[in-house]
mmCIF file of C-alpha atoms and ligand atoms in Angstrom:
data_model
loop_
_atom_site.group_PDB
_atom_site.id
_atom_site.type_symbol
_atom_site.label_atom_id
_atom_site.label_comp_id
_atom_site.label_asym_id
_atom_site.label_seq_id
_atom_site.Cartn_x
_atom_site.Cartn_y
_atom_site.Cartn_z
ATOM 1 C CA UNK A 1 -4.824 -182.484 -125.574
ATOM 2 C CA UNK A 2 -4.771 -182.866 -129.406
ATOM 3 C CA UNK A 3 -2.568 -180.086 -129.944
ATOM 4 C CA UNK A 4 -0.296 -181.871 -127.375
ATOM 5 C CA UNK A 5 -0.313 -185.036 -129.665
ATOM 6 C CA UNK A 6 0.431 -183.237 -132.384
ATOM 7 C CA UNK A 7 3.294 -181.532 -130.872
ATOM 8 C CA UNK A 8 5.074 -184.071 -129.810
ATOM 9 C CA UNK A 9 4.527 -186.265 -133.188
ATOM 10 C CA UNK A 10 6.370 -183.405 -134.670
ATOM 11 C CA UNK A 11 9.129 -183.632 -131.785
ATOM 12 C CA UNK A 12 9.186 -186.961 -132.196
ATOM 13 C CA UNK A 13 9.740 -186.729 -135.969
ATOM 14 C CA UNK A 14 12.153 -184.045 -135.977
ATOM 15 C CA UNK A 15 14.294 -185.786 -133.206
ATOM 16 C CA UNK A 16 14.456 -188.681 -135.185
ATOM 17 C CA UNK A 17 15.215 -186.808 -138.358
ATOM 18 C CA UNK A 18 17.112 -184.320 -136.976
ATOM 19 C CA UNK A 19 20.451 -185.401 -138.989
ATOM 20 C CA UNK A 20 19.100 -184.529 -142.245
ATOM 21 C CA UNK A 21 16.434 -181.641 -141.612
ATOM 22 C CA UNK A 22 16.774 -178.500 -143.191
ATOM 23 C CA UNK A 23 17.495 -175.454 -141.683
ATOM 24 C CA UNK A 24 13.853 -174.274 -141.523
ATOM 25 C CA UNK A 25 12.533 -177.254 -139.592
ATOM 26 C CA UNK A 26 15.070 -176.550 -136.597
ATOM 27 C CA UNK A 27 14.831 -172.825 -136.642
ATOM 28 C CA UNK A 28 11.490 -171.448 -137.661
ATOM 29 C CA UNK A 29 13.406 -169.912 -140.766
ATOM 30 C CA UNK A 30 15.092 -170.642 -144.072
ATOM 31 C CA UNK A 31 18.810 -170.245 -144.377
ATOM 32 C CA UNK A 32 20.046 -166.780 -144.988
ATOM 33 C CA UNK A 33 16.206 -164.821 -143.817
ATOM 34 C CA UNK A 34 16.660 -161.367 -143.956
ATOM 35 C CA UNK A 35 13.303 -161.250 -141.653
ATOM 36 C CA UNK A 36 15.073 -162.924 -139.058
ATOM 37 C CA UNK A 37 15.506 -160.658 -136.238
ATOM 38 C CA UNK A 38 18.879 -159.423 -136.019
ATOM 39 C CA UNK A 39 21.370 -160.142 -132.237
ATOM 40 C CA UNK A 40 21.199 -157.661 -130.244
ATOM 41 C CA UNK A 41 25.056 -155.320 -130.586
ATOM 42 C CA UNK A 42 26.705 -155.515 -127.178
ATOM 43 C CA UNK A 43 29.932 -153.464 -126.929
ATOM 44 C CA UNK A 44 33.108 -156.345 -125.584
ATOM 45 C CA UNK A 45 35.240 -154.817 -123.118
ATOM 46 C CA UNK A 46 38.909 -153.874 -123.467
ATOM 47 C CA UNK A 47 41.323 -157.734 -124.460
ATOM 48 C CA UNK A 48 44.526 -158.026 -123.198
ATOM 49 C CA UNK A 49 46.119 -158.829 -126.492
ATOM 50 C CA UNK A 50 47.389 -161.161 -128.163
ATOM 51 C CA UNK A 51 46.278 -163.838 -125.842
ATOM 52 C CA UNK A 52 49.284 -166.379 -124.727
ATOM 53 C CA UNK A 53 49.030 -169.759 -125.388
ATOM 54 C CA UNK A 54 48.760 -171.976 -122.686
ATOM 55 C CA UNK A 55 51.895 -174.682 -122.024
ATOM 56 C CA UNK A 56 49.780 -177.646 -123.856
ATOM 57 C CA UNK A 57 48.776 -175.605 -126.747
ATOM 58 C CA UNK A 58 49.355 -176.839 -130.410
ATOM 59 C CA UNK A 59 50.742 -173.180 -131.658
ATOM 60 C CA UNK A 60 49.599 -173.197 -135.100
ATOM 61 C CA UNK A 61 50.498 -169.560 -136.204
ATOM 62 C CA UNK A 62 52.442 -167.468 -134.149
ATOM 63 C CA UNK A 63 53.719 -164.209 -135.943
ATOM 64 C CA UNK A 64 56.658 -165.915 -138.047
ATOM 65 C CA UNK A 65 56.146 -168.305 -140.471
ATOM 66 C CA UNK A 66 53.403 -170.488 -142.565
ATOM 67 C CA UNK A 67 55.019 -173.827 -142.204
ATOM 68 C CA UNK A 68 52.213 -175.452 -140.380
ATOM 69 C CA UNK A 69 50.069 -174.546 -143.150
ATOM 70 C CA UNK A 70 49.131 -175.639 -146.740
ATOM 71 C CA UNK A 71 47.117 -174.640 -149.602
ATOM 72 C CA UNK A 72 43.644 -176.657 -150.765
ATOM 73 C CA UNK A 73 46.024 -178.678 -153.098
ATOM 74 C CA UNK A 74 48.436 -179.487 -150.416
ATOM 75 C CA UNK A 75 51.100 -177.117 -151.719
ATOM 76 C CA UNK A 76 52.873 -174.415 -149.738
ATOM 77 C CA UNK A 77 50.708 -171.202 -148.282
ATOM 78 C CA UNK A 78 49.771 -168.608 -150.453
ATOM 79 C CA UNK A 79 48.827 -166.490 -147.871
ATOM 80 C CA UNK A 80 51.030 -163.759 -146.698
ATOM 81 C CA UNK A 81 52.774 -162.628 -143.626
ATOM 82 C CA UNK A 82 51.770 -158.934 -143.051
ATOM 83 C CA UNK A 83 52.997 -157.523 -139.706
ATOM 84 C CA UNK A 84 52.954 -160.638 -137.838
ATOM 85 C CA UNK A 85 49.523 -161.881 -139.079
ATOM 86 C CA UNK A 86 48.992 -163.898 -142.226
ATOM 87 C CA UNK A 87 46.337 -161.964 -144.662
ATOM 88 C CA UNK A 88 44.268 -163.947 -146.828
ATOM 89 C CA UNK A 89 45.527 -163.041 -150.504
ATOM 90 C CA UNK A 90 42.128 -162.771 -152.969
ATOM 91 C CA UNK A 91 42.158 -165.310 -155.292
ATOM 92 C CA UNK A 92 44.713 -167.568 -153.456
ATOM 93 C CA UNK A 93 41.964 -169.981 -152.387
ATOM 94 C CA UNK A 94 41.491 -171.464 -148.521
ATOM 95 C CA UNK A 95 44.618 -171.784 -146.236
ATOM 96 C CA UNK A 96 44.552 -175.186 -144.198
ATOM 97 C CA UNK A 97 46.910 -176.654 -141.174
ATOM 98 C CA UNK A 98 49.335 -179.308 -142.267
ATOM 99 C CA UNK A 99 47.658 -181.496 -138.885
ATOM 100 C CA UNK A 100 44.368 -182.456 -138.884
ATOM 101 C CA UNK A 101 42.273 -182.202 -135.461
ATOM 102 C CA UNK A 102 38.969 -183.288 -134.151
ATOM 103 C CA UNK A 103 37.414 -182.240 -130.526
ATOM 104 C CA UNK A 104 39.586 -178.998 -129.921
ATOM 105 C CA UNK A 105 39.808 -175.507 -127.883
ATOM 106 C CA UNK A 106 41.189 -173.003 -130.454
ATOM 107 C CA UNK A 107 41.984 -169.557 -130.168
ATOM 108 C CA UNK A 108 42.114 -167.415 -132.817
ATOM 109 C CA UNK A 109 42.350 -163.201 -133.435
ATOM 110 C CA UNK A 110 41.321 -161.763 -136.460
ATOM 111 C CA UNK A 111 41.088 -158.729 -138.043
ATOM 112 C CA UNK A 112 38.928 -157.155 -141.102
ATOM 113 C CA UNK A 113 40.282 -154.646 -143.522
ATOM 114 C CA UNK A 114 40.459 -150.780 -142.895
ATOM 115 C CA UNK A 115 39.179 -148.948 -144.663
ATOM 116 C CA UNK A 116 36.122 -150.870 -144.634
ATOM 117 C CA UNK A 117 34.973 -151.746 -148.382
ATOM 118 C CA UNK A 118 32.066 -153.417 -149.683
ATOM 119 C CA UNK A 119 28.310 -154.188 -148.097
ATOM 120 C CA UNK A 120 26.877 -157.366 -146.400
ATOM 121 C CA UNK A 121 28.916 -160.304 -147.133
ATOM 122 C CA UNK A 122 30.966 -158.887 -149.446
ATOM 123 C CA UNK A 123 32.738 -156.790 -146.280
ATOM 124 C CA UNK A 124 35.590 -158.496 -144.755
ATOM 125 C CA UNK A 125 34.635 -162.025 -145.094
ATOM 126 C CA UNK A 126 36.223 -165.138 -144.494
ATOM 127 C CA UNK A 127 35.849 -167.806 -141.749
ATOM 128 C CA UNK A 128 37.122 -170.606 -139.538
ATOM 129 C CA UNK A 129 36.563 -173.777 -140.728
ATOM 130 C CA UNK A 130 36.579 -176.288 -138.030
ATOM 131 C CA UNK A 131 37.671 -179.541 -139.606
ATOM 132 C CA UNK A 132 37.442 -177.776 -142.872
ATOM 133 C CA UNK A 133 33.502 -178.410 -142.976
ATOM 134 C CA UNK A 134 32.015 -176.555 -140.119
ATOM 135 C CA UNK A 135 32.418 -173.185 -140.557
ATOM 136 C CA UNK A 136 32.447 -170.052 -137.849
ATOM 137 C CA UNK A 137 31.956 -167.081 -139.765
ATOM 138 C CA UNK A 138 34.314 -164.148 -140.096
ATOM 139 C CA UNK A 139 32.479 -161.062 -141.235
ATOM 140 C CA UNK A 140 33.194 -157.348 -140.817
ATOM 141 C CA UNK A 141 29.558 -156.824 -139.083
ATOM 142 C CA UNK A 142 30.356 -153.815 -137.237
ATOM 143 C CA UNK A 143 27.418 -151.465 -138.263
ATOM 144 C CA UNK A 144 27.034 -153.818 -141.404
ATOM 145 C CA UNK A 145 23.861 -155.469 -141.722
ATOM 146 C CA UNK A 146 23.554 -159.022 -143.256
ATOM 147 C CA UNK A 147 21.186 -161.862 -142.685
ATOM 148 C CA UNK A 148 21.773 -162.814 -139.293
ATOM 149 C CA UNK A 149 22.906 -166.562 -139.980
ATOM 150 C CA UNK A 150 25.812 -165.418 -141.981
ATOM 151 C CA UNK A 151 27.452 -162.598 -139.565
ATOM 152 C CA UNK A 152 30.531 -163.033 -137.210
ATOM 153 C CA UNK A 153 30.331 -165.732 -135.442
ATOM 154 C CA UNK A 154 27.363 -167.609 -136.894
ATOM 155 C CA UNK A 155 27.484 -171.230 -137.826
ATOM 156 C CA UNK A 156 27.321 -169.968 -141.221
ATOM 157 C CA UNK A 157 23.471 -170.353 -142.334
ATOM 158 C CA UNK A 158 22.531 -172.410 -139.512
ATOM 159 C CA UNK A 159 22.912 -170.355 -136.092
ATOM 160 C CA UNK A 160 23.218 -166.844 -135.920
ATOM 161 C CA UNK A 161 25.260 -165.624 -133.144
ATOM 162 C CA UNK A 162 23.329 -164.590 -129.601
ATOM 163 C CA UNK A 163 24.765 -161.232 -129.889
ATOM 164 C CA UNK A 164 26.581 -159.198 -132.297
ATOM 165 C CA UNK A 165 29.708 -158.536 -130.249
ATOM 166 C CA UNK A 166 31.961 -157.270 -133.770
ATOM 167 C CA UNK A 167 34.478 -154.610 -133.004
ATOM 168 C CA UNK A 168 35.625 -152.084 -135.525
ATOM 169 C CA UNK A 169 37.268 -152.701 -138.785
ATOM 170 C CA UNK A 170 41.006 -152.639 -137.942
ATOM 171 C CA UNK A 171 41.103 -153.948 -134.626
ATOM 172 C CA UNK A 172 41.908 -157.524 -133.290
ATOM 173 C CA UNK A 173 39.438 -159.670 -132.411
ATOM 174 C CA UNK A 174 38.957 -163.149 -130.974
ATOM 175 C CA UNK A 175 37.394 -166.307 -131.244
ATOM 176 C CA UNK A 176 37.892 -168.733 -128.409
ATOM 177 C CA UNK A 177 35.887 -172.060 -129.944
ATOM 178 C CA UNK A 178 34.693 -175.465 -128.112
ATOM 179 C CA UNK A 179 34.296 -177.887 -131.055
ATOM 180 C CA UNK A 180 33.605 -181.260 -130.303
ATOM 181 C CA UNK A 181 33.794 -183.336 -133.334
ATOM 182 C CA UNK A 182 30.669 -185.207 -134.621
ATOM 183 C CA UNK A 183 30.691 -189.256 -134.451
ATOM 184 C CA UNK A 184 29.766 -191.914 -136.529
ATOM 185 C CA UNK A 185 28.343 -195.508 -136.528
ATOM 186 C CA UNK A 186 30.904 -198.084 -137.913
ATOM 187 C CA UNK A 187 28.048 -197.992 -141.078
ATOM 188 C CA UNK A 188 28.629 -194.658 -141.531
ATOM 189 C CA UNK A 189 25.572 -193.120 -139.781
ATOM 190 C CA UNK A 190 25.380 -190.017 -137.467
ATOM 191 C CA UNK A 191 26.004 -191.257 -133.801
ATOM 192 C CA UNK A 192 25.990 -187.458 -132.261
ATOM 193 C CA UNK A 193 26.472 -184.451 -134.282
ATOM 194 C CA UNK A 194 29.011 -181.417 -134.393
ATOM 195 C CA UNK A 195 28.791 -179.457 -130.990
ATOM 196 C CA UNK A 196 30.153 -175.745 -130.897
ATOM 197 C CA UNK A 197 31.030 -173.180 -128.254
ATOM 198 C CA UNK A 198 32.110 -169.559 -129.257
ATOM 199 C CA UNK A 199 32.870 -166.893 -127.440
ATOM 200 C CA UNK A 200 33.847 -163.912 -129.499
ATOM 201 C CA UNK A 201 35.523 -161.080 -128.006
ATOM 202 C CA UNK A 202 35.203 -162.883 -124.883
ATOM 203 C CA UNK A 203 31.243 -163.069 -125.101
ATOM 204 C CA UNK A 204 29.482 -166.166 -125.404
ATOM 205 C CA UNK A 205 27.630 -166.205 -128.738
ATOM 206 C CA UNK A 206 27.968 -169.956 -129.355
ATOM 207 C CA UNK A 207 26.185 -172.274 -126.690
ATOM 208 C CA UNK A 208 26.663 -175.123 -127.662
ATOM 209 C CA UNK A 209 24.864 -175.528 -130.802
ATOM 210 C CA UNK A 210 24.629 -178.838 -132.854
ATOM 211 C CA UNK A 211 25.363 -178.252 -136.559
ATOM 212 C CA UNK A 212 22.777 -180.610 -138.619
ATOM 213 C CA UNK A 213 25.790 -180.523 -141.551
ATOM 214 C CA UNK A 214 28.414 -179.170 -142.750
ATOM 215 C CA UNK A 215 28.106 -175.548 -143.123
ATOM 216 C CA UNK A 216 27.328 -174.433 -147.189
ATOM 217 C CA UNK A 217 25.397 -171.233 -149.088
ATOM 218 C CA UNK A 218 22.561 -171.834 -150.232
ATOM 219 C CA UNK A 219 22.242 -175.864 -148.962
ATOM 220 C CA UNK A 220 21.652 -177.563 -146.424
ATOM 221 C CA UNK A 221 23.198 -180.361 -145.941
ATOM 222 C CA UNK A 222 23.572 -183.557 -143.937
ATOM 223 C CA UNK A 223 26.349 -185.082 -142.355
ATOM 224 C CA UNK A 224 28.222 -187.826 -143.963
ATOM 225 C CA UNK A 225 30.868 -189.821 -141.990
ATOM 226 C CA UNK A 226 34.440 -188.446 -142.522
ATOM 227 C CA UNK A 227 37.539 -189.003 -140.475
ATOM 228 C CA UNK A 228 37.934 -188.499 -137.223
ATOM 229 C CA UNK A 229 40.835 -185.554 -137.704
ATOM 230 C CA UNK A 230 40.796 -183.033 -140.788
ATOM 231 C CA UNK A 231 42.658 -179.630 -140.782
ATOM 232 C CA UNK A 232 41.989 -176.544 -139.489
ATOM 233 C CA UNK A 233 40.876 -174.076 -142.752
ATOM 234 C CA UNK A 234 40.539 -170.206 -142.978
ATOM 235 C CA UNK A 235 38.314 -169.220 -145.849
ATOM 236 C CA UNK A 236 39.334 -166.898 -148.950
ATOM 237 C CA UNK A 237 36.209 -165.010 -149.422
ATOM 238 C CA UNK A 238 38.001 -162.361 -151.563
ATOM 239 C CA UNK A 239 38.752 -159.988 -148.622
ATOM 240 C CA UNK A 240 42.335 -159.059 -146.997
ATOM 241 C CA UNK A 241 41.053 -160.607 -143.504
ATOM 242 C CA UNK A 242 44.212 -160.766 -141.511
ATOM 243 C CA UNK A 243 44.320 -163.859 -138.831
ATOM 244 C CA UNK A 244 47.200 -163.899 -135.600
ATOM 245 C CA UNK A 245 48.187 -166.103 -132.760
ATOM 246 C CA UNK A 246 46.000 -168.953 -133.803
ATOM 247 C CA UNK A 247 46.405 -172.188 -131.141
ATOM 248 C CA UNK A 248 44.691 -174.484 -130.094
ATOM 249 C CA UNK A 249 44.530 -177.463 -127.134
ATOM 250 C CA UNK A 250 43.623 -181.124 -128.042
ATOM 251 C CA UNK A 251 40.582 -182.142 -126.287
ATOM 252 C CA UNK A 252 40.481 -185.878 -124.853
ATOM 253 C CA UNK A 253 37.598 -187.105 -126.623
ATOM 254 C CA UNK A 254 34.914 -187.547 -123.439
ATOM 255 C CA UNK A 255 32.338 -189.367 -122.263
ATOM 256 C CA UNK A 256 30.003 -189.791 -124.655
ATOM 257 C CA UNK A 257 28.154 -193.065 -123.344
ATOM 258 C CA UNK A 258 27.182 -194.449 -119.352
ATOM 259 C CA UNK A 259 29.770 -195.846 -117.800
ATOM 260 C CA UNK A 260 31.445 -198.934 -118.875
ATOM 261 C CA UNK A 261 29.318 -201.618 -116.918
ATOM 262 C CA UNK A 262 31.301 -203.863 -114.388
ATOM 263 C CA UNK A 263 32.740 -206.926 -116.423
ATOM 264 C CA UNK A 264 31.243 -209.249 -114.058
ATOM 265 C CA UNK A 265 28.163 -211.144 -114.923
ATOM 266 C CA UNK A 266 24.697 -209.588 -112.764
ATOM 267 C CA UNK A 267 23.226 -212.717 -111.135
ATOM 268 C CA UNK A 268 19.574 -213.049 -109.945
ATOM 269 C CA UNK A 269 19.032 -213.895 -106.236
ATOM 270 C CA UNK A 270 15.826 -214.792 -104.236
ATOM 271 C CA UNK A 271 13.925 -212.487 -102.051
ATOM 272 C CA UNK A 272 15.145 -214.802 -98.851
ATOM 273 C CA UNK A 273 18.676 -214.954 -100.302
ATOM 274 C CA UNK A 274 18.286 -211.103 -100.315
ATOM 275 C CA UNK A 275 17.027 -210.535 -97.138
ATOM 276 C CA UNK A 276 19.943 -212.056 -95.418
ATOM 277 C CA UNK A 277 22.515 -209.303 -95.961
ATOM 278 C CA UNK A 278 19.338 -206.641 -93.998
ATOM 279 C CA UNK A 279 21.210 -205.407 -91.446
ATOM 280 C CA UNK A 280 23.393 -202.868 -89.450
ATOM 281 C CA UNK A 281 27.304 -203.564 -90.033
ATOM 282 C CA UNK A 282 29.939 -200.959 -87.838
ATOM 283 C CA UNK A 283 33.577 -200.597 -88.528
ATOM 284 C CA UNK A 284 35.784 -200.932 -85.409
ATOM 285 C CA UNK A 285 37.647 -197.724 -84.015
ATOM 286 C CA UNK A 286 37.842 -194.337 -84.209
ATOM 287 C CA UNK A 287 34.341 -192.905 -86.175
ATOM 288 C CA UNK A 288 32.782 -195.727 -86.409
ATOM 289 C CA UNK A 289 31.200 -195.751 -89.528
ATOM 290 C CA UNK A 290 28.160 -197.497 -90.126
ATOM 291 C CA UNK A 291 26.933 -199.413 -92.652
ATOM 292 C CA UNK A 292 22.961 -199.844 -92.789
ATOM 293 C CA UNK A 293 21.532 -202.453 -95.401
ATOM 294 C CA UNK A 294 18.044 -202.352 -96.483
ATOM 295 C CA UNK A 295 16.236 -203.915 -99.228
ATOM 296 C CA UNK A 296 13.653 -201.697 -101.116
ATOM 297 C CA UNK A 297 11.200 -204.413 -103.408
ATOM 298 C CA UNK A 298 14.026 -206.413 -105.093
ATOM 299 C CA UNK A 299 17.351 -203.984 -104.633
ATOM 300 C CA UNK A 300 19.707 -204.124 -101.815
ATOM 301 C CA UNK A 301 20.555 -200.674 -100.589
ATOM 302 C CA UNK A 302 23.747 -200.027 -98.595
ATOM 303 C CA UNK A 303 23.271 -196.623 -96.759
ATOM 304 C CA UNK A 304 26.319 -194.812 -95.537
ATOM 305 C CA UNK A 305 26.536 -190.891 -94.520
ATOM 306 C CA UNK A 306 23.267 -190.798 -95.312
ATOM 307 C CA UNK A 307 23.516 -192.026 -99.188
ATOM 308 C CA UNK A 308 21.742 -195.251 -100.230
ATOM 309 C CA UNK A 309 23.712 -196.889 -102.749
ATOM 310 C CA UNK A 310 22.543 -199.829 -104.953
ATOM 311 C CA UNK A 311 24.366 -203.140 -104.982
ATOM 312 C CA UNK A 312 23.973 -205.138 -108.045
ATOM 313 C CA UNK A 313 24.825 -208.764 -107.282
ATOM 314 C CA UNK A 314 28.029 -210.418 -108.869
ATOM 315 C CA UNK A 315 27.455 -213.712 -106.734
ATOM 316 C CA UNK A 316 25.870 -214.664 -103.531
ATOM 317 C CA UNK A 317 28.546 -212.544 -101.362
ATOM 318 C CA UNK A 318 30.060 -209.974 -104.082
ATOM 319 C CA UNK A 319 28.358 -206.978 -105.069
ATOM 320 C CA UNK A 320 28.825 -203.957 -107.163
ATOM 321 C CA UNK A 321 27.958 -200.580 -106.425
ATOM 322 C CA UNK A 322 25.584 -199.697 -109.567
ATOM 323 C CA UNK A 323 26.533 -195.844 -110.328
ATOM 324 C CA UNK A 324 30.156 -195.806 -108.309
ATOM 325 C CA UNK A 325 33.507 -197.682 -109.231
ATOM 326 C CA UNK A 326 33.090 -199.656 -105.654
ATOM 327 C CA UNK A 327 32.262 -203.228 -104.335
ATOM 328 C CA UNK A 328 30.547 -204.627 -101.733
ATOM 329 C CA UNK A 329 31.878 -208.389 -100.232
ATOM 330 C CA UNK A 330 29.818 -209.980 -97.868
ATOM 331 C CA UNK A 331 31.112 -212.453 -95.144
ATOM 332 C CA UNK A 332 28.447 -214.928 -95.632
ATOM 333 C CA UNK A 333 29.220 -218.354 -94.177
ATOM 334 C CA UNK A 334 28.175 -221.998 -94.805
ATOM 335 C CA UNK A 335 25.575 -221.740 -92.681
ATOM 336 C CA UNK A 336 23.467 -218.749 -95.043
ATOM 337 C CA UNK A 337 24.461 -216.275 -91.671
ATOM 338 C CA UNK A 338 26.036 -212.733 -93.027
ATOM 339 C CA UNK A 339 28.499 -211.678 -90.467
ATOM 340 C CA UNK A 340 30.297 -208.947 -91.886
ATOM 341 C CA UNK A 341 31.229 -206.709 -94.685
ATOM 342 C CA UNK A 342 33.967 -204.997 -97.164
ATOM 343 C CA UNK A 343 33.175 -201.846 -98.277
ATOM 344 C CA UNK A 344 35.656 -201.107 -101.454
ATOM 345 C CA UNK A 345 35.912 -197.147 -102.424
ATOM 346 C CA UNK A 346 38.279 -194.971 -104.158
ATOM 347 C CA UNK A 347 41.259 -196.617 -102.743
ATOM 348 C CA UNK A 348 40.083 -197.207 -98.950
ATOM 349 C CA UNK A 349 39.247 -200.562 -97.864
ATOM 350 C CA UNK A 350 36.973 -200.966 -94.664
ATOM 351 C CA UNK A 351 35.838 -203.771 -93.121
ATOM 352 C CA UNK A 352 32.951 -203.643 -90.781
ATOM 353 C CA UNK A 353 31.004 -206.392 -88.630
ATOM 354 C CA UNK A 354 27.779 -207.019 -88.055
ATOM 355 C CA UNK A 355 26.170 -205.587 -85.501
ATOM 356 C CA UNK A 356 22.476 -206.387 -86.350
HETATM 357 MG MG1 MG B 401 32.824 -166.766 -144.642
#
C-alpha cells in the first residue's frame, strides 16, 4: 500500500510537471545514454518511389526549384539542386519553407551520402524540423551506432525511435510525419504539448509521442508559447544529406476539448415534474418505432433501439440529448398530462404519441 502512495505522488507530480521535466524523469534516462538499449534493426520492404502527392497536398519541393524556401536570415536558399533533390551545402546553415505550418501530414525522402564518411553523429546528419523547433532526426544509422535518442527518426534526445528501420547510405528513404502542433493558454502556458507520428520507411517508429520541448543537444528544455504556424526547417549538420519530394497536407486543427455544450440554459425540475414524461411513446406507420422513457434517480432516459440516452432539461417540455447533437420536445399540456413527443436526430424529425 505505501509503495502505491508513493507511486502515484510521483505520477501525480510528474503529470503536473510534465511541461518542464527533464528528459530523465519521463524516460528512466538522461539525454543522449549510451546505456540505453539500442531499437531493435528491422529490414523495410521494397517503396514505390518517389511517393505522389495527394490532390490537397502543399508541394513544397518537387525536383525543380527552391522558391518555396529560404535561408535562416530570410534570404534565398543556399542549398543546391543535385539530381532533382536539394543537398544540404556544409556551412550554408538550415534551409526553411517560405510558409509557416502548424498541425500537418508531411512526407518527406531523404537520402545520406555514399560513400559513407564519418562515425556516430558525425555520419550523414541533418533533420526535419517541424515548426523549426521540434526536430525528427536524420542520421545515416545503417550499421552506425549512436546513442539511441539521437538516431533516424528519434525526437532528437527525447524519444528514440521503436525500431531502427535505416536503409543503406545512398538510397531514398521516407518519413511520413503526424505533427500536431502544441497549444497555449492566452498567458502563455502549455495547454497540450507537441504530438508526433513517424513512420519511416513505412514503419511506425513514432507513436505518438509528446515532446516536453523543443528538441536541443545537450538541454532540455521547456516549451514556451510561440505562434501557431512557423516553417518547415531541414538542418545543416555539416553532411551532404540530400532531401526530395517533400509535401505535406494541412491538418484541420481537431477536437481538442468535449463538445461545445448546448447554448441553452440546463434548468432544474422536481422529481414529480420528472416523472411525468415516464412512459411508452410509438410513432405511427410503418416500423413503429418506440420510444421508452424512464427515469433512473434524477435523469430522464429516452431508450430507443435499445440505447438509453440522457435528456438534459432546457425547460419543462424541451430537452437536450446530453452526448448527441439531438432534442427531445415534449407535448405537455396545461393540464401537467405529457401526450406526445419529438424526437430531433441528424436531420429526421419523428413525432410519436403516447401510448403509456
Ligand atoms: Mg540532426
Amino acid at each position: 500500500m505505501k509503495t502505491s502512495v508513493v507511486v502515484l505522488t510521483a505520477l501525480a507530480a510528474l503529470t503536473s510537471s510534465a511541461a518542464l521535466a527533464p528528459a530523465q524523469s519521463l524516460t528512466g534516462f538522461k539525454a543522449h545514454d549510451m546505456s540505453r538499449p539500442r531499437p531493435p534493426v528491422v529490414q523495410p520492404a521494397p517503396q514505390a518511389l518517389p511517393v505522389p502527392p495527394p490532390a490537397d497536398a502543399i508541394v513544397l519541393f518537387d525536383g525543380t526549384d527552391l522558391s518555396g524556401w529560404r535561408s535562416a536570415d530570410g534570404g534565398p536558399a543556399k542549398w543546391v539542386i543535385v539530381d532533382g533533390a536539394i543537398e544540404s551545402v556544409p556551412g550554408s546553415g538550415y534551409l526553411f519553407s517560405a510558409r509557416g505550418f502548424g498541425d500537418v501530414q508531411l512526407h518527406v525522402e531523404w537520402a545520406t551520402p555514399v560513400p559513407a564518411r564519418g562515425t556516430s553523429q558525425g555520419r550523414g546528419n541533418s533533420g526535419v524540423f517541424l515548426m523549426g523547433l521540434y526536430e525528427v532526426q536524420v542520421l545515416d544509422s545503417y550499421q552506425n551506432d549512436t546513442y539511441p535518442d539521437g538516431q533516424a527518426a528519434a525526437i532528437y534526445g527525447q524519444y528514440p525511435p521503436l525500431v531502427n528501420a535505416c536503409r543503406p547510405p545512398g538510397e531514398w528513404q521516407t518519413y511520413d510525419i503526424v505533427f500536431r502542433r502544441p497549444r497555449f493558454h492566452p498567458d502563455g502556458g502549455l495547454a497540450t504539448p507537441a504530438r508526433v507520428t513517424v513512420f519511416h520507411n513505412g514503419i511506425l517508429v513514432q507513436d505518438g509521442v509528446e515532446p516536453w520541448g523543443p528538441t536541443a543537444w545537450l538541454q532540455a528544455q521547456p516549451y514556451t508559447a510561440h505562434a501557431d504556424r512557423l516553417p518547415l526547417g531541414l538542418q545543416d549538420h555539416g553532411n551532404p544529406v540530400r532531401y526530395r519530394n517533400i509535401w505535406l497536407r494541412e491538418l484541420p486543427e481537431g477536437p481538442t476539448t468535449l463538445p461545445t455544450p448546448d447554448p441553452r440554459p440546463v434548468v432544474n425540475l422536481s422529481l414529480s415534474q420528472l416523472e411525468r414524461y415516464v412512459g411508452r411513446y410509438e410513432v405511427e406507420g410503418e416500423g413503429r418505432s418506440v420510444y421508452t422513457v424512464t427515469l433512473k434517480g434524477r435523469t430522464l432516459l429516452c431508450a430507443i433501439g435499445g440505447r438509453a440516452l440522457e435528456l438534459v432539461p432546457h425547460s419543462e417540455g424541451a430537452f437536450s440529448l446530453r452526448w448527441t447533437a439531438g432534442d427531445v420536445d415534449f407535448d405537455l399540456k396545461p393540464d401537467g398530462t405529457v401526450t406526445g413527443l419529438t424526437f430531433r436526430l441528424g436531420g429526421d424529425t419523428n413525432t410519436a404519441t403516447r401510448v403509456e
